[in-house]
Amino acid sequence: MSDHQEKYVPAGTTGNRYQARIWSLVLHSAGIPHLTREEGADYLIMAPEDQLARAEKEIGRFEEENYNWPPPKFLGPLADEAIDHHPPTILLMGGLLVFHGITGPFVEHSNWFMAGAVDSKAILAGGEWWRLITALTLHADSVHLLGNLLIGGMVIHFLSRLLGTGLSWFLLVMSGVLGNLINVIARGPDHISVGFSTAVFAAVGILCGCNLRSLTLRGVLLPLGAGAGLLAMLGTSGERTDLGAHLWGLLVGLACGFAWSWLKDSRWIRFFSARQLYLLACTLGLVIVSWLKALHS
């Protein structure tokens, strides 16, 4: 390179050819002259030395504004286990509707509710842990069921698109269980509750937590709006509304989602993300085993 030519220096380095092309477009739109150079497995975006600071700023700004976009499909190494091949959310949520047709709404001395509802005394003193799970499948009335099917189904659908069906249902059921447990400990004896809404609020929390790290306002406000809609539908008072369980479900889900945003690229998480159907089968199996325990104890 002769003395009268401008000296080009690296403004960005990436091992992804597509990303190098995107950076080139970013600099082109900003009117910054540049070159793309391939060195081994890396692609270097070269800018004039006197434009280096500006070029780095444009690339950095682009990466910051587009962090976590497009949303990850979160597929593991087994590409044939694509999320689209898993049971649709409407089918799984339909199971709650069918089960409600079997159990019916809450009535005094119902065998289903006596055996499966969250009962603080039975759980803390009697060790009946399965109630934390079975209670998620019971609904006191059609209003609670409808709210969970409509609004909950929408939230869980988006969660399944992000994490995969199996991992989503595993996390929301476990978060719902932990939310119920914390609520039982906080409320003390003589507390009874049922409903899938604890798990739905956990799903809202997971979605929010997944977007907290990237600070995408839309990713946080949309699930919160769904949660507010469900809360408005169910009400905030009354003997059949358990705000404590909703709150703890939301907080536990928030923690799970935030943890996932940090661990999503780890080998352990990718191992489970590649086995969505196994996770779903384990989750459904746990619900079935819990009901068998409840009805035969």
XYZ file of C-alpha atoms in Angstrom:
297
model
C 0.000 0.000 0.000
C 1.502 3.312 -1.099
C 1.850 6.380 1.118
C -0.897 8.355 -0.634
C -3.483 5.615 -0.007
C -5.589 5.549 3.141
C -4.597 2.998 5.734
C -7.389 0.507 6.550
C -7.526 -1.132 9.981
C -9.913 -3.754 11.467
C -13.138 -2.263 12.861
C -14.717 -5.635 13.585
C -13.892 -9.337 13.430
C -16.346 -12.226 13.199
C -16.283 -15.867 12.246
C -19.748 -15.593 10.681
C -19.920 -14.599 7.011
C -23.562 -13.517 7.320
C -22.729 -11.239 10.257
C -19.829 -9.734 8.285
C -22.239 -8.886 5.470
C -24.656 -7.287 7.934
C -21.846 -5.153 9.399
C -20.845 -4.144 5.887
C -24.425 -2.981 5.236
C -24.425 -1.056 8.518
C -21.255 0.834 7.563
C -22.512 1.362 4.029
C -25.748 2.933 5.317
C -23.665 5.193 7.579
C -21.531 6.308 4.620
C -18.317 4.842 6.019
C -15.903 3.427 3.402
C -14.760 -0.065 4.248
C -13.424 -3.374 2.977
C -14.173 -6.964 3.903
C -11.156 -9.223 4.236
C -11.119 -12.955 4.891
C -8.279 -14.276 7.038
C -8.505 -17.965 7.774
C -11.840 -18.653 9.474
C -12.402 -14.978 10.330
C -13.920 -12.082 8.414
C -12.428 -8.629 9.047
C -14.313 -5.421 8.395
C -11.626 -2.874 7.525
C -12.250 0.880 7.803
C -9.982 3.907 7.221
C -7.878 4.672 10.265
C -9.428 8.114 10.681
C -12.934 6.531 10.549
C -12.157 3.685 12.954
C -13.894 5.116 16.037
C -17.019 5.927 14.061
C -17.100 2.504 12.385
C -16.709 0.688 15.723
C -19.456 2.842 17.222
C -21.880 2.036 14.383
C -21.217 -1.698 14.610
C -21.482 -1.640 18.409
C -24.744 0.318 18.298
C -26.219 -2.121 15.776
C -25.300 -5.135 17.912
C -26.733 -3.526 21.050
C -30.037 -2.607 19.396
C -30.433 -6.045 17.849
C -29.329 -8.158 20.788
C -31.246 -11.458 20.941
C -32.835 -10.884 17.526
C -34.192 -12.837 15.811
C -35.652 -14.738 18.801
C -33.895 -18.083 19.202
C -35.800 -21.219 18.260
C -33.660 -22.918 20.905
C -33.141 -26.123 19.029
C -30.459 -28.450 20.302
C -28.100 -30.578 18.224
C -30.895 -32.955 17.197
C -32.458 -30.941 14.402
C -35.029 -33.620 13.639
C -36.684 -32.930 16.985
C -37.932 -29.553 15.812
C -40.369 -27.623 17.986
C -42.982 -27.673 15.237
C -43.119 -31.467 15.514
C -44.225 -31.370 19.127
C -47.849 -31.474 20.293
C -49.481 -28.051 19.790
C -50.357 -25.961 22.822
C -54.076 -26.160 22.045
C -53.938 -29.960 22.392
C -52.182 -29.819 25.754
C -54.426 -27.050 27.101
C -57.392 -29.043 25.826
C -56.401 -31.703 28.318
C -57.307 -29.299 31.126
C -60.735 -28.785 29.564
C -61.340 -32.530 29.275
C -60.172 -33.108 32.844
C -62.473 -30.333 34.107
C -65.321 -32.154 32.380
C -64.439 -35.191 34.492
C -63.889 -33.484 37.848
C -66.501 -30.745 37.469
C -66.376 -27.442 39.414
C -65.694 -27.209 43.120
C -68.438 -28.702 45.281
C -68.417 -29.769 48.910
C -67.081 -33.277 49.510
C -65.933 -33.768 45.901
C -63.505 -36.693 45.886
C -61.339 -34.974 43.265
C -60.964 -31.748 45.229
C -60.630 -33.461 48.596
C -57.794 -35.616 47.237
C -56.055 -33.162 44.892
C -56.434 -29.594 46.187
C -53.586 -27.699 47.841
C -54.154 -28.257 51.552
C -51.544 -26.628 53.770
C -52.067 -28.980 56.692
C -51.982 -32.131 54.540
C -48.836 -30.957 52.754
C -46.830 -29.579 55.673
C -47.920 -32.020 58.364
C -48.905 -35.036 56.275
C -46.213 -34.857 53.616
C -48.717 -35.068 50.755
C -46.414 -33.382 48.225
C -48.449 -34.531 45.232
C -51.142 -31.951 46.038
C -48.771 -29.233 44.829
C -49.029 -30.816 41.369
C -52.584 -32.165 41.241
C -54.025 -28.813 42.327
C -52.705 -27.269 39.105
C -55.080 -29.464 37.098
C -58.237 -28.544 39.070
C -60.445 -25.493 38.497
C -63.008 -24.113 40.919
C -65.337 -22.836 38.184
C -65.653 -22.222 34.452
C -64.425 -18.600 34.697
C -61.033 -19.689 36.039
C -60.840 -22.471 33.468
C -61.715 -20.140 30.567
C -59.164 -17.533 31.648
C -56.404 -20.111 31.842
C -57.332 -21.679 28.508
C -57.549 -18.419 26.553
C -54.926 -16.150 28.086
C -52.781 -18.914 29.512
C -52.841 -20.772 26.228
C -51.556 -17.700 24.396
C -48.702 -17.134 26.853
C -47.695 -20.799 26.859
C -47.799 -20.892 23.060
C -45.213 -18.094 22.831
C -43.152 -19.693 25.580
C -43.161 -22.990 23.682
C -42.011 -21.226 20.520
C -39.077 -19.822 22.469
C -37.974 -22.757 24.625
C -39.642 -25.741 23.017
C -42.763 -27.589 24.169
C -41.153 -30.035 26.573
C -38.854 -27.590 28.331
C -41.641 -24.988 28.561
C -44.142 -27.322 30.219
C -41.499 -28.766 32.516
C -40.466 -25.300 33.708
C -43.975 -23.903 34.093
C -45.211 -26.958 36.036
C -42.136 -26.953 38.286
C -42.476 -23.191 38.783
C -46.162 -23.632 39.580
C -45.321 -26.336 42.105
C -42.661 -24.194 43.770
C -45.034 -21.204 43.759
C -47.686 -23.312 45.481
C -45.157 -24.558 48.047
C -43.911 -21.081 48.939
C -47.502 -19.868 49.196
C -48.399 -22.754 51.496
C -45.461 -21.978 53.778
C -46.316 -18.262 53.779
C -50.058 -18.736 54.384
C -49.720 -21.380 57.079
C -52.317 -24.027 58.031
C -55.954 -24.200 56.908
C -55.214 -22.847 53.435
C -56.829 -24.585 50.460
C -56.512 -23.626 46.802
C -56.687 -25.036 43.265
C -56.058 -23.813 39.740
C -53.644 -23.786 36.820
C -53.341 -19.995 37.012
C -50.297 -20.323 39.296
C -48.506 -22.055 36.407
C -49.832 -19.475 33.919
C -48.370 -16.634 35.986
C -45.156 -18.662 36.156
C -45.170 -18.756 32.337
C -45.630 -14.959 32.293
C -42.652 -14.655 34.646
C -40.483 -16.970 32.544
C -41.169 -14.947 29.385
C -40.368 -11.697 31.205
C -37.233 -13.170 32.743
C -35.995 -14.355 29.353
C -36.108 -10.746 28.109
C -34.801 -8.942 31.207
C -31.158 -9.355 30.276
C -31.653 -7.908 26.789
C -33.984 -5.216 28.169
C -36.431 -5.562 25.292
C -39.441 -3.553 26.448
C -41.841 -5.361 24.161
C -40.654 -8.745 25.380
C -41.428 -7.737 28.974
C -44.627 -5.715 28.525
C -46.504 -8.201 26.336
C -46.463 -11.115 28.830
C -47.142 -8.709 31.707
C -50.138 -7.406 29.788
C -51.401 -10.965 29.392
C -50.946 -11.517 33.124
C -52.875 -8.329 33.889
C -55.653 -9.497 31.556
C -55.874 -12.824 33.350
C -55.892 -11.091 36.726
C -58.723 -8.820 35.559
C -60.687 -11.831 34.386
C -60.226 -13.768 37.612
C -60.553 -10.788 39.943
C -58.388 -9.833 42.883
C -60.545 -10.966 45.782
C -62.871 -13.741 46.789
C -62.477 -17.164 48.334
C -61.668 -18.743 44.961
C -58.907 -16.301 44.040
C -55.438 -16.913 45.480
C -53.331 -13.817 44.790
C -50.472 -15.235 46.845
C -50.126 -18.259 44.577
C -50.275 -15.983 41.505
C -47.559 -13.722 42.897
C -45.221 -16.543 43.898
C -45.760 -18.290 40.579
C -44.829 -15.071 38.773
C -41.698 -14.501 40.886
C -40.469 -18.083 40.597
C -41.049 -17.976 36.843
C -39.202 -14.664 36.615
C -36.185 -16.213 38.335
C -36.302 -19.263 36.033
C -36.507 -17.117 32.904
C -33.664 -14.869 34.009
C -31.505 -17.893 34.829
C -32.271 -19.349 31.390
C -31.180 -16.130 29.662
C -27.715 -16.627 31.186
C -27.491 -20.399 30.799
C -29.193 -20.911 27.417
C -25.900 -21.522 25.591
C -24.496 -23.917 28.171
C -23.959 -27.571 27.303
C -26.350 -28.668 30.070
C -29.246 -26.566 28.755
C -28.610 -27.559 25.150
C -28.640 -31.209 26.215
C -32.164 -30.845 27.558
C -33.365 -28.605 24.729
C -32.573 -31.427 22.308
C -34.847 -33.789 24.228
C -38.099 -31.878 24.251
C -40.392 -34.882 23.893
C -38.689 -36.677 26.768
C -39.156 -33.653 29.019
C -42.813 -33.419 28.026
C -43.329 -37.130 28.711
C -41.645 -36.802 32.125
C -43.832 -33.806 32.997
C -47.065 -35.556 32.015
C -45.869 -38.700 33.788
C -45.295 -36.730 36.986
C -48.858 -35.380 36.838
C -50.273 -38.875 36.320
C -48.205 -40.374 39.153
C -49.278 -37.521 41.446
C -52.952 -38.228 40.756
C -52.449 -41.951 41.335
C -50.892 -41.099 44.708
C -53.729 -38.690 45.489
C -56.532 -41.144 44.675
C -54.948 -44.136 46.419
C -53.619 -42.544 49.594
